[in-house]
mmCIF file of C-alpha atoms in Angstrom:
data_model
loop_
_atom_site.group_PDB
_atom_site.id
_atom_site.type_symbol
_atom_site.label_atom_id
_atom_site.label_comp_id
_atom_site.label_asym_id
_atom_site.label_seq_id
_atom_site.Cartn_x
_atom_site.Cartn_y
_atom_site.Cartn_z
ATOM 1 C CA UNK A 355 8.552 35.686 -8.918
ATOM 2 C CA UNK A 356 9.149 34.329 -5.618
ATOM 3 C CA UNK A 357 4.927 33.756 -4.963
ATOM 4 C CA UNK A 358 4.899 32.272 -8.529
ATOM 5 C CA UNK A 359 6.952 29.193 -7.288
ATOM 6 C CA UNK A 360 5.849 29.160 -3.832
ATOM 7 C CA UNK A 361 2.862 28.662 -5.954
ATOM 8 C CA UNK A 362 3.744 26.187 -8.443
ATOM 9 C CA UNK A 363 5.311 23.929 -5.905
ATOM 10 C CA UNK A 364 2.189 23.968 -3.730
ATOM 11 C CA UNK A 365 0.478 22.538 -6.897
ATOM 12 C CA UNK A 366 3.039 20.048 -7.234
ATOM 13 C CA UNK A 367 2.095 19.133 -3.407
ATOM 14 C CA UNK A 368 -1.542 18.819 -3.688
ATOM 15 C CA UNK A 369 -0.947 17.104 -7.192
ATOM 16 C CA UNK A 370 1.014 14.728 -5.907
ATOM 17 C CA UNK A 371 -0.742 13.897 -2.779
ATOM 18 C CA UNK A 372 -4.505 14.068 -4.494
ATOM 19 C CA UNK A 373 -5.923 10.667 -5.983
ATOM 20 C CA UNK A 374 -8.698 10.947 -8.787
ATOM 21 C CA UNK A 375 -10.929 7.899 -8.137
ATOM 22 C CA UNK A 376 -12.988 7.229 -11.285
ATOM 23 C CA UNK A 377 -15.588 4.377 -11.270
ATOM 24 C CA UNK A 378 -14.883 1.330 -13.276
ATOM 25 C CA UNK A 379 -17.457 -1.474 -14.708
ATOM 26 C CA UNK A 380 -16.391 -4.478 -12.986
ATOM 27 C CA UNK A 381 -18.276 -6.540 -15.568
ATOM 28 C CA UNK A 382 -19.686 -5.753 -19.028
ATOM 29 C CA UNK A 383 -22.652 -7.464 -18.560
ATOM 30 C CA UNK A 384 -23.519 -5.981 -14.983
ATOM 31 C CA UNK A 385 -26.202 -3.414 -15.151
ATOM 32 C CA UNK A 386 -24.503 0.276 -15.660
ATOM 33 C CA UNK A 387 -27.176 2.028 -14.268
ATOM 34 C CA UNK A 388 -26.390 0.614 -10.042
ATOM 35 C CA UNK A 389 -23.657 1.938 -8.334
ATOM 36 C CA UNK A 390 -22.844 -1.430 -6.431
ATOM 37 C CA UNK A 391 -21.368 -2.463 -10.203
ATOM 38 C CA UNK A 392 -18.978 -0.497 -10.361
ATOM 39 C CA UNK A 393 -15.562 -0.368 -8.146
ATOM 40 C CA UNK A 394 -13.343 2.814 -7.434
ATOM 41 C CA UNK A 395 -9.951 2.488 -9.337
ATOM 42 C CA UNK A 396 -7.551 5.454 -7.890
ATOM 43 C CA UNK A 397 -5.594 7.154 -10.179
ATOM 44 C CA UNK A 398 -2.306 8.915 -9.354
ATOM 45 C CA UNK A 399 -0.133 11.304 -10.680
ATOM 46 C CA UNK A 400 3.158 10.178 -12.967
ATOM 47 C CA UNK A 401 5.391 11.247 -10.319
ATOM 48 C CA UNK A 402 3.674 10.127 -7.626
ATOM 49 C CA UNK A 403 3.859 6.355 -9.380
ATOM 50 C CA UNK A 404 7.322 7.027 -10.163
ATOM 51 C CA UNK A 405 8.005 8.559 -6.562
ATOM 52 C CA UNK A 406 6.235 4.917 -5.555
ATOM 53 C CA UNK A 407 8.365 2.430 -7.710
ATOM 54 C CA UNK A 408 11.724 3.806 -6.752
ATOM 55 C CA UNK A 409 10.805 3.912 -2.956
ATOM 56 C CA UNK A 410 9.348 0.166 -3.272
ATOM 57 C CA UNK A 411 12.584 -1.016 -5.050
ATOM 58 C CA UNK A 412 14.641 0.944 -2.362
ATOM 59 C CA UNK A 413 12.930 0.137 0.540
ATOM 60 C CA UNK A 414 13.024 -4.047 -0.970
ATOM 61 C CA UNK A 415 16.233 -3.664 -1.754
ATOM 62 C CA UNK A 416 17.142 -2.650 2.029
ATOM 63 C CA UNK A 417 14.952 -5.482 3.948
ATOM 64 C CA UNK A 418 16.679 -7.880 1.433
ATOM 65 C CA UNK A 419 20.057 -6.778 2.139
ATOM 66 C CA UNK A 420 19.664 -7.280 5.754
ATOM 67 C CA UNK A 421 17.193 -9.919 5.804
ATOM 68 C CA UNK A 422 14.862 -8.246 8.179
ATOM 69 C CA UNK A 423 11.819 -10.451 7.060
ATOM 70 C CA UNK A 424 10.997 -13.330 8.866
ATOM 71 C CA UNK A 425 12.381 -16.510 6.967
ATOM 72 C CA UNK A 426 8.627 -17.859 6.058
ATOM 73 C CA UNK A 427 7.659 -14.538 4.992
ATOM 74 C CA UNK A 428 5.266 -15.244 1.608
ATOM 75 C CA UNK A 429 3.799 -12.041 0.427
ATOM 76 C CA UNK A 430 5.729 -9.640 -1.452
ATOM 77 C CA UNK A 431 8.720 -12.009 -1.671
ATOM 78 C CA UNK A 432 10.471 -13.397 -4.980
ATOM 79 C CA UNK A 433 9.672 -16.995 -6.046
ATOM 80 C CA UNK A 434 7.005 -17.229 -3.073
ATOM 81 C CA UNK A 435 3.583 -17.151 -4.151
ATOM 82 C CA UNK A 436 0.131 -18.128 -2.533
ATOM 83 C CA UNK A 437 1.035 -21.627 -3.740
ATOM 84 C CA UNK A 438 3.984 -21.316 -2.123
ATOM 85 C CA UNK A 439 2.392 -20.420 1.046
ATOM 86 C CA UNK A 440 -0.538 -23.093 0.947
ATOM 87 C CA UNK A 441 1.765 -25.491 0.296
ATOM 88 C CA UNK A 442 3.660 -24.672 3.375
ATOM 89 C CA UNK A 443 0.675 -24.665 5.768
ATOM 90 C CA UNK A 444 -0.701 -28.086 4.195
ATOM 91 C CA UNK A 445 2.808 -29.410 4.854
ATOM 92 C CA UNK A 446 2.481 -28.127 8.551
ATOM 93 C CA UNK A 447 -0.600 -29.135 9.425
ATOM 94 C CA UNK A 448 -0.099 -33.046 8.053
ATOM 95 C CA UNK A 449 3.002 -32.874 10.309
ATOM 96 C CA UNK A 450 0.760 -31.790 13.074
ATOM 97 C CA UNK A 451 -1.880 -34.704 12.808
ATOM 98 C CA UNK A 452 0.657 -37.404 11.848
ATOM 99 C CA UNK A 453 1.808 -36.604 15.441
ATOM 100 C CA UNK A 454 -1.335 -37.087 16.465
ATOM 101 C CA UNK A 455 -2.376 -33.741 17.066
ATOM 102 C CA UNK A 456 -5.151 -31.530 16.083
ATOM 103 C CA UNK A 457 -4.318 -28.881 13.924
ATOM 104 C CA UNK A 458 -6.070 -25.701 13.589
ATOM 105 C CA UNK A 459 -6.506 -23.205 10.805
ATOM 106 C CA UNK A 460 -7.824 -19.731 11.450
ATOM 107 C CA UNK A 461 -8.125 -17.578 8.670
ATOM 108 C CA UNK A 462 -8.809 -13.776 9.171
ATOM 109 C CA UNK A 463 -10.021 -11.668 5.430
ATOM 110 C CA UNK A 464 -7.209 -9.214 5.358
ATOM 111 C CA UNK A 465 -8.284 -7.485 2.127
ATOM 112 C CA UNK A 466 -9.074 -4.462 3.805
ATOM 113 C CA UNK A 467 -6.051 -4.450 5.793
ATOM 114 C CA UNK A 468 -3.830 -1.897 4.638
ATOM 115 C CA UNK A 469 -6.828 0.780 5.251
ATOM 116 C CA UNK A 470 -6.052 0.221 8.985
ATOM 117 C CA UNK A 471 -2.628 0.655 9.347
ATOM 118 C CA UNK A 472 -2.038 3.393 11.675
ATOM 119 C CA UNK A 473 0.878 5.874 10.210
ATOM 120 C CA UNK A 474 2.235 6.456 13.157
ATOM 121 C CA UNK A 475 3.112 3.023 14.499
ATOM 122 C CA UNK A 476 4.247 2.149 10.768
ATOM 123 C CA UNK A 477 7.271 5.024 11.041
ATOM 124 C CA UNK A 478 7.806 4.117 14.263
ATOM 125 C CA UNK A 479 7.954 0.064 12.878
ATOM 126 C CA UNK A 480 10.097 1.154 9.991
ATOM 127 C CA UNK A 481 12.572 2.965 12.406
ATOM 128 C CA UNK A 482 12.598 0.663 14.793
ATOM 129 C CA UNK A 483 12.371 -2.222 13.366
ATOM 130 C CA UNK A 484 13.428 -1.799 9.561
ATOM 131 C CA UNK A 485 16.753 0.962 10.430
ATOM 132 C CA UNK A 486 14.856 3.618 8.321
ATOM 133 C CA UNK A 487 15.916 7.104 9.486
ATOM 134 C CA UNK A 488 16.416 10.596 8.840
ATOM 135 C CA UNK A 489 15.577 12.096 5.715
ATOM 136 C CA UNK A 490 14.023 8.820 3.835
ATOM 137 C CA UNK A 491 11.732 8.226 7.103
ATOM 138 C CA UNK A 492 10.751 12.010 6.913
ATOM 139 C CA UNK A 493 9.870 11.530 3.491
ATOM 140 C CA UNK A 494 7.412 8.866 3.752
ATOM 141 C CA UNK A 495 5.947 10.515 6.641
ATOM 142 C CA UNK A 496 5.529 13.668 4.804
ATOM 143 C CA UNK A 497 4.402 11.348 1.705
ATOM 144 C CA UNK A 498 1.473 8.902 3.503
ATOM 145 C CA UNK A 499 -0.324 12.294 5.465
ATOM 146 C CA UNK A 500 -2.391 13.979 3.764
ATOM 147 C CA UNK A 501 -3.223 12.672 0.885
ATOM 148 C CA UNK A 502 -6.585 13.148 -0.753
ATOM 149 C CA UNK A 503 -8.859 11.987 -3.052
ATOM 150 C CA UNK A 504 -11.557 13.567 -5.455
ATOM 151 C CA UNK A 505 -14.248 11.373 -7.564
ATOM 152 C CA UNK A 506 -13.850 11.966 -11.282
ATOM 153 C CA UNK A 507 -16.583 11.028 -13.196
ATOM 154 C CA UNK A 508 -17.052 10.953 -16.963
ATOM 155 C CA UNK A 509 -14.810 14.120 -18.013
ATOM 156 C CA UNK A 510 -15.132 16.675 -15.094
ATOM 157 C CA UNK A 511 -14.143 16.196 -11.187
ATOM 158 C CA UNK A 512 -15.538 16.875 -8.410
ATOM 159 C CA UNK A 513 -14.510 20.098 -6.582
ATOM 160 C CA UNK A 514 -11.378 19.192 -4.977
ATOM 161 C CA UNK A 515 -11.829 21.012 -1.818
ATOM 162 C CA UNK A 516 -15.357 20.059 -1.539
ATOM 163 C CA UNK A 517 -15.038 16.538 -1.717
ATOM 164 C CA UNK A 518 -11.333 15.942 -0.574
ATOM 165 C CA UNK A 519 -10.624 12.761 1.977
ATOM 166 C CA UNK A 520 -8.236 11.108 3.705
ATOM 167 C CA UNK A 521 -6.552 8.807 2.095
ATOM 168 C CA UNK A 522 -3.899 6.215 2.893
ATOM 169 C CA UNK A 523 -0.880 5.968 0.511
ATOM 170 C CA UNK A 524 -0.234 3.193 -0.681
ATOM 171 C CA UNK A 525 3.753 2.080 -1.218
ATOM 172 C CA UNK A 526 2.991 -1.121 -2.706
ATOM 173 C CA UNK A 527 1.746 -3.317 -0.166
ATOM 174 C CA UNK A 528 4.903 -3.768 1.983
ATOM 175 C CA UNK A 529 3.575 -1.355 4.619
ATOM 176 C CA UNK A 530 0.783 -3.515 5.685
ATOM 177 C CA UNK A 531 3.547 -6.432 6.122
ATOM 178 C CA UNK A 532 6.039 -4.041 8.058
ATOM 179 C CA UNK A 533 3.014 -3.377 10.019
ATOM 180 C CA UNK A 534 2.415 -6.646 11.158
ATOM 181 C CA UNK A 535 5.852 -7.964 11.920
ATOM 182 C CA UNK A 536 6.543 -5.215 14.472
#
């Protein structure tokens, strides 16, 4: 009895840190037959997604409490948008040249960003920076390493051991910002 839920909660493990990434059509009128039309849509378990939305709402409603973003912060904020944002920046930079300076815009394309984030200098960010300790940091530790993926395709999967990778977790897309405000 004992090896039967050893067992079952190793399942529960791999289940909840394995990702099936299935291929999606990004257009209907793209040709089906070339891989570069489709785009790999991850799909998780129900408790992992639930496991996600009750750390995101805990973990937001923490850095809100003790206002530990920084006061311009735009993404992931209520009532801030990319609007909100641009808005901002074409306020600065009119500022800037009625002044008579020269302002400068660099833009950097970010979308990849979160699959850079090095684990270990995000737990060390959230303790040291965001007060997140003990069990809750061991948790998301334990939850971002490790996790896998397999392709599904049609109705079968790929062998999971075969064709298993690392994969980054992704709790909403506040780690990338915690990240960066170290």
């Amino acid at each position: 009895m004992t090896n039967l839920r050893q067992h079952l909660a190793c399942v529960q493990v791999i289940q909840r840190k394995t990702a099936i990434v299935r291929p999606l059509l990004k257009k209907r009128t793209l040709e089906p037959n070339d891989p570069s039309s489709y785009r790999p849509i991850s799909n998780l378990s129900f408790l992992s997604k639930v496991a996600e939305k009750v750390t995101d709402t805990r973990l937001s409603e923490h850095i809100n409490r003790h206002r530990l973003l920084p006061l311009f912060q735009s993404a992931y904020c209520p009532y801030h948008s990319t609007e909100t944002a641009l808005v901002r920046i074409h306020n600065d930079m009119i500022a800037t040249v009625d002044k008579g300076h020269i302002g400068v815009l660099p833009l950097l394309d970010l979308s990849a960003a979160f699959d850079t984030v090095d684990h270990v200098i995000l737990m060390e960010t959230l303790r040291r920076r965001f007060g997140v300790g003990g069990d809750a940091l061991g948790w998301l530790d334990d939850y971002l390493n490790g996790r896998r993926q397999v392709v599904g395709v049609a109705s079968s999967e790929t062998d999971r051991h075969a064709t298993a990778v690392r994969h980054s977790a992704r709790i909403s897309a506040r780690p990338q910002n915690i990240h960066r405000i170290r």
